[in-house]
mmCIF file of C-alpha atoms in Angstrom:
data_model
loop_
_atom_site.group_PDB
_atom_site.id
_atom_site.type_symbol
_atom_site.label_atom_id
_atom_site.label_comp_id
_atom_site.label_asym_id
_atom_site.label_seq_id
_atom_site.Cartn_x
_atom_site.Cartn_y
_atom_site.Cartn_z
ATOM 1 C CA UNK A 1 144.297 -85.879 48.129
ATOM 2 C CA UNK A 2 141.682 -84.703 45.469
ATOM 3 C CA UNK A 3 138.725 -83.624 46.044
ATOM 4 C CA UNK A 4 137.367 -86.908 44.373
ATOM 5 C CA UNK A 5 139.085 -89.107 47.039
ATOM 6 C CA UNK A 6 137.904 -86.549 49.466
ATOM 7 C CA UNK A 7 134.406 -87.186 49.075
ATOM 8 C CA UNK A 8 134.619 -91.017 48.053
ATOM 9 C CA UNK A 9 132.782 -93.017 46.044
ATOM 10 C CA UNK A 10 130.002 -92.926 48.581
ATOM 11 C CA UNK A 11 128.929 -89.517 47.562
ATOM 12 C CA UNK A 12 128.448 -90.466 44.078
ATOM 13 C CA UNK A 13 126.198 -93.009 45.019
ATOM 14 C CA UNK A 14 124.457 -90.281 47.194
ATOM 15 C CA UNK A 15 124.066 -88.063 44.777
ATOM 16 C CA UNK A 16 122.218 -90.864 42.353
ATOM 17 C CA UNK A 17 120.116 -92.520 45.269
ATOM 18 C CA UNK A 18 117.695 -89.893 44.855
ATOM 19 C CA UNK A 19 116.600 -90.492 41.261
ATOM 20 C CA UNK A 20 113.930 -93.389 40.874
ATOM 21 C CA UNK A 21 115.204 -97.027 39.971
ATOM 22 C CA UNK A 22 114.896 -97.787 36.319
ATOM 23 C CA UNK A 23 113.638 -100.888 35.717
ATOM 24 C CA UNK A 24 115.189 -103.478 33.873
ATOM 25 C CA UNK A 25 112.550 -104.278 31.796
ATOM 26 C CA UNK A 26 109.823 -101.606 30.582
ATOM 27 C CA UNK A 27 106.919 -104.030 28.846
ATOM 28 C CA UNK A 28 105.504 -102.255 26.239
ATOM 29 C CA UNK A 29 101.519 -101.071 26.410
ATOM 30 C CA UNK A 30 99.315 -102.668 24.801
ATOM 31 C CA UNK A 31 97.248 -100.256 22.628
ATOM 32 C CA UNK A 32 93.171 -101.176 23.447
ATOM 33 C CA UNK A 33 91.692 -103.504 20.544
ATOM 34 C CA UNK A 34 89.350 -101.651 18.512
ATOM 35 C CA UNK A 35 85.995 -102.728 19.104
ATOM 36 C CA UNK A 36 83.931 -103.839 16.048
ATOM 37 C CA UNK A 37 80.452 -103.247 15.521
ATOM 38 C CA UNK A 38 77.945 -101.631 17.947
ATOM 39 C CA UNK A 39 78.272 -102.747 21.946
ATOM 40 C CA UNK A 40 74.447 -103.932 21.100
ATOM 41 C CA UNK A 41 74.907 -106.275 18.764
ATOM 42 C CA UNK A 42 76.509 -109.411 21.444
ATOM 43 C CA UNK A 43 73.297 -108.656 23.812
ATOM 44 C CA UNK A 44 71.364 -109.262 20.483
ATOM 45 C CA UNK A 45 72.746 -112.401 19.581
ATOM 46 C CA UNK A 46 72.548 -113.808 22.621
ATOM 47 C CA UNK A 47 68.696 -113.385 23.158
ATOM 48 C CA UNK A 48 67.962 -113.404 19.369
ATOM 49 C CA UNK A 49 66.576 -117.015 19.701
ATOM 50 C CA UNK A 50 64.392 -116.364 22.290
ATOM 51 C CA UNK A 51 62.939 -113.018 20.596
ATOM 52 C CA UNK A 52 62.306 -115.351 17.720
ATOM 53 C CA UNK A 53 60.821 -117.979 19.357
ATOM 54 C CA UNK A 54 58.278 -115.369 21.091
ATOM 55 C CA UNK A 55 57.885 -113.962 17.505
ATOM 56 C CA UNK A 56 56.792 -116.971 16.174
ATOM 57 C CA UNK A 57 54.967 -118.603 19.039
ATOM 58 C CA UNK A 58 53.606 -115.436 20.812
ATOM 59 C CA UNK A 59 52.802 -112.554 18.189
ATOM 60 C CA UNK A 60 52.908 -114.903 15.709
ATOM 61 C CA UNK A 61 49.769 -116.631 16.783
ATOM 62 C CA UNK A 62 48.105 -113.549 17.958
ATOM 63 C CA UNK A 63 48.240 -111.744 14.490
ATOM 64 C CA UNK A 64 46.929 -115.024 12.876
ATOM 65 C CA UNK A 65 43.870 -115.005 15.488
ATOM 66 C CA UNK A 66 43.393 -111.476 14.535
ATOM 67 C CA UNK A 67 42.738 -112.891 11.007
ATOM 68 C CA UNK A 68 40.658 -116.036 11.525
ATOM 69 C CA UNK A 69 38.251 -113.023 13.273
ATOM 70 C CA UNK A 70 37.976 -111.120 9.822
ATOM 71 C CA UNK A 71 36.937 -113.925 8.591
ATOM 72 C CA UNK A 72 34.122 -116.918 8.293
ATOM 73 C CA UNK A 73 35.946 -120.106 9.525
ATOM 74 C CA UNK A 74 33.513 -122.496 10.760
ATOM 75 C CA UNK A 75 33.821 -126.217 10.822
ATOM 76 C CA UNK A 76 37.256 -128.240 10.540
ATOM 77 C CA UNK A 77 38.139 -126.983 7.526
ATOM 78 C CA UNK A 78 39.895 -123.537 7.361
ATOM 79 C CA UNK A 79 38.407 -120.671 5.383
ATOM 80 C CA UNK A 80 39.574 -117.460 5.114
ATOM 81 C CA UNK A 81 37.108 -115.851 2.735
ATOM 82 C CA UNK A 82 37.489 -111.977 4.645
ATOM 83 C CA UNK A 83 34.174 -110.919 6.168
ATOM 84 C CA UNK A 84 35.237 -107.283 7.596
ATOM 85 C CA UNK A 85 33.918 -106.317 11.290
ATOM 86 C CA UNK A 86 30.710 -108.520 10.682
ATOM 87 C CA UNK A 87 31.814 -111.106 13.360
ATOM 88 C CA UNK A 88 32.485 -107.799 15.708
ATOM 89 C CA UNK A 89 29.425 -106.611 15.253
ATOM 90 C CA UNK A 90 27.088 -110.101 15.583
ATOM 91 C CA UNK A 91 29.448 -110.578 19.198
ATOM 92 C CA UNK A 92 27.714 -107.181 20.102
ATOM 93 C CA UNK A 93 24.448 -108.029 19.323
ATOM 94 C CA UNK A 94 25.141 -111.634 21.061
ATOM 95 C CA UNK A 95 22.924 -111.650 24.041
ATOM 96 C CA UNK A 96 25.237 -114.556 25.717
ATOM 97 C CA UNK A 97 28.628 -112.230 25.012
ATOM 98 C CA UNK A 98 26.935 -109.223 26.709
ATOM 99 C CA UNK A 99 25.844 -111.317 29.384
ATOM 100 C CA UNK A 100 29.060 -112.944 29.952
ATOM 101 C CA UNK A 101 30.493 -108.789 30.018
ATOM 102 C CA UNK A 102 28.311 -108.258 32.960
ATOM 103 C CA UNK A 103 29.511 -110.917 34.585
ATOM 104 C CA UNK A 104 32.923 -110.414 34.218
ATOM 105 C CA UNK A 105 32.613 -106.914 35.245
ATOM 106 C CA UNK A 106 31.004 -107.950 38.453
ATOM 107 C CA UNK A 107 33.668 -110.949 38.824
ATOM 108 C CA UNK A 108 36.396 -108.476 38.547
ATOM 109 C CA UNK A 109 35.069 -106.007 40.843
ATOM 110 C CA UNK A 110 34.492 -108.297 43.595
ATOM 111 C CA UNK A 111 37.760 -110.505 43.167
ATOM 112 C CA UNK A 112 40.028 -107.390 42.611
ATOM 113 C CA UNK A 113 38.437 -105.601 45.354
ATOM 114 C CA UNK A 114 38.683 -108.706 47.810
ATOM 115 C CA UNK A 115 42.180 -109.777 47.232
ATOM 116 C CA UNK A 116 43.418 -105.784 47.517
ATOM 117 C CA UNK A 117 41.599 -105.651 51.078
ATOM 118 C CA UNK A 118 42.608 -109.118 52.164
ATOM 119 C CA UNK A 119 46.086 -109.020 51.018
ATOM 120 C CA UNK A 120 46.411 -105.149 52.454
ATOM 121 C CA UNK A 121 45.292 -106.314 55.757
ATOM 122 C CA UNK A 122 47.483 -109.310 56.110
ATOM 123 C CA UNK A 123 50.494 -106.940 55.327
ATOM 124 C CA UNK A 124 49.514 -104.695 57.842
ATOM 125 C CA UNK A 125 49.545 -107.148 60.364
ATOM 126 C CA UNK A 126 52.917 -108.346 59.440
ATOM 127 C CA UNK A 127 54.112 -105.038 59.232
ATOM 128 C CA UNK A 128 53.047 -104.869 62.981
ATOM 129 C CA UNK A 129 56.450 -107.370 63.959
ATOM 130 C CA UNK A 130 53.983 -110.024 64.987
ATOM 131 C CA UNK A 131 55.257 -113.641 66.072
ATOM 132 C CA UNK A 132 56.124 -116.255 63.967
ATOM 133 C CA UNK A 133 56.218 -113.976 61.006
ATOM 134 C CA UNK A 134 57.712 -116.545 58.469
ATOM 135 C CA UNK A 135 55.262 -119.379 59.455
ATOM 136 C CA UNK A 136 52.515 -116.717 58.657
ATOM 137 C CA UNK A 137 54.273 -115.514 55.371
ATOM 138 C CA UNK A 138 54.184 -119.264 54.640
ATOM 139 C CA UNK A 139 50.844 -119.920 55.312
ATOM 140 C CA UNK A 140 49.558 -116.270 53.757
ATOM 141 C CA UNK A 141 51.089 -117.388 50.529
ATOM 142 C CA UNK A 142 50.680 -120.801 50.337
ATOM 143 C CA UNK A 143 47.261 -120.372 48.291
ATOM 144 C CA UNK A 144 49.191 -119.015 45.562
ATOM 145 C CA UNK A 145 51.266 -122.450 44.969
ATOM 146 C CA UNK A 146 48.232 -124.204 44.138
ATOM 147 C CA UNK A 147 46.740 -124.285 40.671
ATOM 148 C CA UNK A 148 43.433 -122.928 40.077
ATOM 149 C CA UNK A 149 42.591 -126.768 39.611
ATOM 150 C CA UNK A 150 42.999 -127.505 42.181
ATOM 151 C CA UNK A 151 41.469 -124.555 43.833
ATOM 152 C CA UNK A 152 38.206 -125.385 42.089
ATOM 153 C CA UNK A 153 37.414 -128.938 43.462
ATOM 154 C CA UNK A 154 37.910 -128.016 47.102
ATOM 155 C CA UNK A 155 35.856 -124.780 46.653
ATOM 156 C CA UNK A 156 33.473 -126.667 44.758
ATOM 157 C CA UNK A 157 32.412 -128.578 47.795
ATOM 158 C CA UNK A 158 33.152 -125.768 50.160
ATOM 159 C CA UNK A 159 30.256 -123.570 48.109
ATOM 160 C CA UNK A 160 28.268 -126.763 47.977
ATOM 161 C CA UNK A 161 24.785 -125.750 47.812
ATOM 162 C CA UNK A 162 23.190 -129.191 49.581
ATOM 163 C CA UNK A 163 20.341 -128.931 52.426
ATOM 164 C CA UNK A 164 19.244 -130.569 55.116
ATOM 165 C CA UNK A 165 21.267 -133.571 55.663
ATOM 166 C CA UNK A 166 22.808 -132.979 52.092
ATOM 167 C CA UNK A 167 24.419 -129.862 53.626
ATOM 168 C CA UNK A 168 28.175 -129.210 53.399
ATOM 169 C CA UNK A 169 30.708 -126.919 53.186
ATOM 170 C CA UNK A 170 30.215 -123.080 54.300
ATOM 171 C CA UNK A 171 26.795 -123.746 54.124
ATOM 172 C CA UNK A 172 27.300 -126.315 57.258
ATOM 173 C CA UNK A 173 29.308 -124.341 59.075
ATOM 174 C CA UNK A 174 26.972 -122.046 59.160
ATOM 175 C CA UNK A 175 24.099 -123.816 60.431
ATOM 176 C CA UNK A 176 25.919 -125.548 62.894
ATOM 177 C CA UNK A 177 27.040 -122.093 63.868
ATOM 178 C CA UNK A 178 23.396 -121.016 64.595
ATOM 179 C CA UNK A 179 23.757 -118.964 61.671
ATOM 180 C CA UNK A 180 21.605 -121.118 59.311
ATOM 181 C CA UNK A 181 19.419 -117.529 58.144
ATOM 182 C CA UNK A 182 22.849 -117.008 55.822
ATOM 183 C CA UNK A 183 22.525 -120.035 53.727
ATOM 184 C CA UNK A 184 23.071 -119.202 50.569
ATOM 185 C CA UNK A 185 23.201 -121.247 47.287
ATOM 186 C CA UNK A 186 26.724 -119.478 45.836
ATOM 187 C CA UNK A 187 27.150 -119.603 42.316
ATOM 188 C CA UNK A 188 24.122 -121.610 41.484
ATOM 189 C CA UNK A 189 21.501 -119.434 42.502
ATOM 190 C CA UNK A 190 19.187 -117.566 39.845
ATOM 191 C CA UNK A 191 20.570 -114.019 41.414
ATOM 192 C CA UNK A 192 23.062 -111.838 38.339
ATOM 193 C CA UNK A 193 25.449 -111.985 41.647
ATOM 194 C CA UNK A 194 25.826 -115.949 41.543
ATOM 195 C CA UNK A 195 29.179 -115.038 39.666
ATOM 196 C CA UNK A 196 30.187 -113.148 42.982
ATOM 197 C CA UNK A 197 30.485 -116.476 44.381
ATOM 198 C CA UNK A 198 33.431 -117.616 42.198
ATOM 199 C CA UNK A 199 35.387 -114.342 43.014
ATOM 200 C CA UNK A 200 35.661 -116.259 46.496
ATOM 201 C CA UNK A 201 38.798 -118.818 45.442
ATOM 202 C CA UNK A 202 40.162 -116.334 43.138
ATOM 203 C CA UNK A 203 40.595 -113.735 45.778
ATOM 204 C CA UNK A 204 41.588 -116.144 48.173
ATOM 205 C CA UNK A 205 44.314 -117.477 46.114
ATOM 206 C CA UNK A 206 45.484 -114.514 45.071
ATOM 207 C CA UNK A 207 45.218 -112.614 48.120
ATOM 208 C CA UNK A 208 49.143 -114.116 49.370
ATOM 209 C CA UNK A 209 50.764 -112.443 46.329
ATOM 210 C CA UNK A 210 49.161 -108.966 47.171
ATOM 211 C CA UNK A 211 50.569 -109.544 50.344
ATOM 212 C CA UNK A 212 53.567 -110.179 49.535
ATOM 213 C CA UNK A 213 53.220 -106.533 47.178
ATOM 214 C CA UNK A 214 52.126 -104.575 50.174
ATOM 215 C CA UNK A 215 54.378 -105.914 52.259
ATOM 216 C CA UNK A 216 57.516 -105.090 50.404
ATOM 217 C CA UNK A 217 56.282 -101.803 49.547
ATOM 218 C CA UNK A 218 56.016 -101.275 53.482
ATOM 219 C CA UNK A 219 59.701 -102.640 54.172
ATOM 220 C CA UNK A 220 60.520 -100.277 52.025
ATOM 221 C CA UNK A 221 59.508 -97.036 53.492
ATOM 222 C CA UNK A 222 62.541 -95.680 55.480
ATOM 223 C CA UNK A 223 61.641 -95.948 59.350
ATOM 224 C CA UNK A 224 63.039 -92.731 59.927
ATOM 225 C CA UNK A 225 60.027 -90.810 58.449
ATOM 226 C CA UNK A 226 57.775 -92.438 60.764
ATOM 227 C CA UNK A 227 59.896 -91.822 64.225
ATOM 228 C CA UNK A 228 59.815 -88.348 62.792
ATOM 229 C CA UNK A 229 55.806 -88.009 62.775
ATOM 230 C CA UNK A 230 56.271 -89.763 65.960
ATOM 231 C CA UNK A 231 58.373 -86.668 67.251
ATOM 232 C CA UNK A 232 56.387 -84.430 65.687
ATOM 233 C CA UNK A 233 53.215 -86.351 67.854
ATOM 234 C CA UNK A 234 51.567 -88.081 65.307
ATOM 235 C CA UNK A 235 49.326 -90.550 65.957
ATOM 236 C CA UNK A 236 49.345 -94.193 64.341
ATOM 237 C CA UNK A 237 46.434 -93.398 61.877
ATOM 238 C CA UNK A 238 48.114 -90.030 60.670
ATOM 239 C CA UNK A 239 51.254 -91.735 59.938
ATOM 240 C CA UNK A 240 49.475 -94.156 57.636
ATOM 241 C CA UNK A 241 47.536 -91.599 56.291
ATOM 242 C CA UNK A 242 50.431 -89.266 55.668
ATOM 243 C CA UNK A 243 53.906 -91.172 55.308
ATOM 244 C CA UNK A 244 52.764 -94.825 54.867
ATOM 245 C CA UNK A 245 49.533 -94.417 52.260
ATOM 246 C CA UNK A 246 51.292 -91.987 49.637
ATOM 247 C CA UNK A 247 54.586 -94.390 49.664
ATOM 248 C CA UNK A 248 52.341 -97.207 48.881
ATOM 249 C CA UNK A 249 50.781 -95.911 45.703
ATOM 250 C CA UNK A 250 52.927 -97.491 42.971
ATOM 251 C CA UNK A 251 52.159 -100.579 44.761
ATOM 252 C CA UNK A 252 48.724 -100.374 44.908
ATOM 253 C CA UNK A 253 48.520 -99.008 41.176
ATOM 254 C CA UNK A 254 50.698 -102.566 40.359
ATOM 255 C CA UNK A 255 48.643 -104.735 42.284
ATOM 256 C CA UNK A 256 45.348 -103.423 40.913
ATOM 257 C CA UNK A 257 46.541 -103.609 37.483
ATOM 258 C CA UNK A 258 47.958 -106.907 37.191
ATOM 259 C CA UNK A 259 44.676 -108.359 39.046
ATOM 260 C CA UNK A 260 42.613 -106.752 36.996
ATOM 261 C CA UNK A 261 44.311 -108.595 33.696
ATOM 262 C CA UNK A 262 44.427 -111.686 35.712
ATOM 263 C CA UNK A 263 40.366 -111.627 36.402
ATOM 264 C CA UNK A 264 39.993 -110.566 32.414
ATOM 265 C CA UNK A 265 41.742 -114.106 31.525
ATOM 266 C CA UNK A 266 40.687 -116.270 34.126
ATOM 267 C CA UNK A 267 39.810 -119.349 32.818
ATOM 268 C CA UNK A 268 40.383 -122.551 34.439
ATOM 269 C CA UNK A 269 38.930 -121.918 37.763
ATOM 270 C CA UNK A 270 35.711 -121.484 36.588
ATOM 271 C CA UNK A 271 35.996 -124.420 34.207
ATOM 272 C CA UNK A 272 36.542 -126.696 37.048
ATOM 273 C CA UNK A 273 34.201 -124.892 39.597
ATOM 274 C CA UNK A 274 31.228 -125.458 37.013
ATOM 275 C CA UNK A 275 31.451 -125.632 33.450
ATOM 276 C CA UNK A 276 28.092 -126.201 32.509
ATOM 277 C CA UNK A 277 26.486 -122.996 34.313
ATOM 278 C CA UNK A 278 25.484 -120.849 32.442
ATOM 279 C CA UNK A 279 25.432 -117.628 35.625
ATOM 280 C CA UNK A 280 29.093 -118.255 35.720
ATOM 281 C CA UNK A 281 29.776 -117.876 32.330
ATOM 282 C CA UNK A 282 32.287 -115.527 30.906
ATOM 283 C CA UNK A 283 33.939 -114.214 28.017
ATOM 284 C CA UNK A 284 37.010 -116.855 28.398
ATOM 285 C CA UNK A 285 34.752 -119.854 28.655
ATOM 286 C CA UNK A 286 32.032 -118.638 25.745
ATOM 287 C CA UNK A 287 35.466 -118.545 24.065
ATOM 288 C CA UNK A 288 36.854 -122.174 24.718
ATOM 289 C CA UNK A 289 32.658 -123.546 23.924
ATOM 290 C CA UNK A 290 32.141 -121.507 20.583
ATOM 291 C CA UNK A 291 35.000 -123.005 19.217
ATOM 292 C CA UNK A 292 35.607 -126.194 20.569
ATOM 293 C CA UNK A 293 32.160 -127.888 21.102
ATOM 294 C CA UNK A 294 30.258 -125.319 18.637
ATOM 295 C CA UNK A 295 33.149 -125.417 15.969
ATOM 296 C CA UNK A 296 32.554 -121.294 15.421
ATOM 297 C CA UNK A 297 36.300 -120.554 14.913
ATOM 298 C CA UNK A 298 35.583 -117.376 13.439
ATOM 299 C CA UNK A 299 33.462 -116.679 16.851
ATOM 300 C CA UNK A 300 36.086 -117.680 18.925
ATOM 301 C CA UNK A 301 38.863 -116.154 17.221
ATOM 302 C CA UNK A 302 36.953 -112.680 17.627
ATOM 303 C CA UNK A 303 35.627 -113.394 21.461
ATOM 304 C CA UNK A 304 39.758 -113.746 21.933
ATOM 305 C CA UNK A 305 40.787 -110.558 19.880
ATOM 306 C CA UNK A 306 38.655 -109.091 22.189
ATOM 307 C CA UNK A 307 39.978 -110.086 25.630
ATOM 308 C CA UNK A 308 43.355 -109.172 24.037
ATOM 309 C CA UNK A 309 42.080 -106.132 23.692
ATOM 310 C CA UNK A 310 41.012 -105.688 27.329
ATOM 311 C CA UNK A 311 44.690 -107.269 28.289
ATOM 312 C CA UNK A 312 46.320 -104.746 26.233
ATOM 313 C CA UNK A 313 43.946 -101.235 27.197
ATOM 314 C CA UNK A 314 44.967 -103.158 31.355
ATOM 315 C CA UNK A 315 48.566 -103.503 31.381
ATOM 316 C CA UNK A 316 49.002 -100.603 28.544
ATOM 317 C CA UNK A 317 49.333 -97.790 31.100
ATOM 318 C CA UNK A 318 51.306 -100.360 33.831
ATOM 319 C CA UNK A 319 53.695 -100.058 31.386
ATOM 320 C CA UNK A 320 54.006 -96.678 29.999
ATOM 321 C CA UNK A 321 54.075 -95.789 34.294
ATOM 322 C CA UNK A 322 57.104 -97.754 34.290
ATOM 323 C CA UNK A 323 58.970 -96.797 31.844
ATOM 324 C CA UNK A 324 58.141 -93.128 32.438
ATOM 325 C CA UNK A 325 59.261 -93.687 36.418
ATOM 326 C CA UNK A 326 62.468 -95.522 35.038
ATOM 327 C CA UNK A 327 63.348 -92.149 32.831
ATOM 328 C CA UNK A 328 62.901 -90.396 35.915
#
């Protein structure tokens, strides 16, 4: 017998078994299309109408304002004969623009400082785990859902400066609380702080959103670090100071900023409150009267350059801090 019936076909198939199974088929690779043009360019196209539409309607508009305020347009009819920074300077000497300043500075101060404090102790006590946390969340932000309208007519009756029977509002409360002595007549009193008053429903509307800031920025510090100052035998007021405080910066920075440029454009809540008042008066509304009613469009147009200007020297650094934390 040979040696090749001695081993059998079974060895031959042995000896192959250990080399990997061709395939019948081998599909070929298909060799990656060659992309054409820069990755940018779909992402372009796709928001290219809405970056022109802003163009147009947004920047548009803003660089024409900035040249109705070079210029003297006043009446109906347009006129853009170019007057230089004479407008600027007459808004300067305006004793009504500097004393609609003041009062924005003092309506900004009070209404950014409120909302921060209200809406920083709200989060704190929701931070605490307290019961029915959603229905509070609800109820802490629900301000914020109404317009400033509508905000307007019930605080206009709720700083209703009535007396005696004609009494209502806060000023009720109070003296049915015994505490008749803190009457006051709000926003319609002869005191430079009558514009104080208004920064009442503006904080109070706002004061849900800042919340809702402080709140996330305090679910978002990791609960670790503060068991660890507990360990260490910190006490509740050291870990704010010390872990929760400096993790709540950014926040604090964002909130401040963006109600700051809120208070610098507020319009509508004080145009509902009481238009005609002249100790409530600010840049916004000398704005809307000058042109509208007075038909100064020149006026206007600069009264608005300037605000933009405020806007823009506001939310400015907001932006350059996030872009420079992003790069970090």
């Amino acid at each position: 017998m040979s040696a090749l019936d001695q081993h059998g076909p079974t060895s031959h198939v042995a000896r192959h078994s250990s080399e990997p199974a061709r395939p019948a088929y081998a599909p070929k690779q298909r060799k990656p299309r060659k992309q054409r043009g820069p990755r940018w360019l779909p992402g372009l196209v796709l928001v290219s109408p809405s970056l022109i539409l802003i163009g147009i309607f947004v920047y548009g508009f803003l660089g024409w304002n900035v040249r109705v305020s070079f210029t003297n347009w006043r009446g109906l009819s347009p006129k853009y004969h170019f007057v230089g920074l004479d407008n600027y300077a007459a808004l300067l000497r305006d004793e009504r623009f500097r004393a609609d300043v003041r009062n924005l500075v003092v309506f900004t101060v009070v209404f950014v400082c409120g909302a921060l404090l209200l809406g920083f102790v709200m989060a704190m006590l929701l931070d605490r785990g307290v019961r029915g946390e959603g229905f509070l969340r609800g109820v802490y932000l629900f301000p914020m859902a109404i317009s400033f309208i509508a905000t307007a007519i019930v605080w206009r009756w709720l700083l209703d400066n009535g007396d005696g029977a004609d009494t209502a509002g806060i000023n009720k409360l109070l003296s049915e609380a015994g505490l008749g002595f803190l009457r006051s007549d709000w926003h319609k009193s002869n005191s430079m702080w009558a514009i104080a008053a208004v920064a009442l429903p503006a904080g109070w509307a706002l004061s849900g959103y800042v919340m809702a800031l402080f709140l996330a920025g305090m679910r978002g510090i990791n609960e670790t670090l503060r068991e660890s100052a507990r360990m260490d035998g910190a006490s509740e007021r050291q870990i704010f100071w010390y872990v929760v405080r400096p993790a709540l910066r950014p926040v604090t920075f964002s909130a401040l900023l963006i109600m700051v440029h809120i208070s610098l454009k507020t319009f509508d809540l004080l145009y509902a409150l009481d238009q005609g008042n002249l100790r409530i008066d600010t840049p916004s509304l000398y704005m809307w009267f000058t042109t509208f009613d007075g038909g100064f469009y020149d006026r206007g147009a600069t009264i608005a350059t300037v605000l933009l200007l405020g806007v823009a020297l506001t939310v400015g650094p907001y932006v350059w801090y996030s872009l420079r934390t992003e790069r970090r």
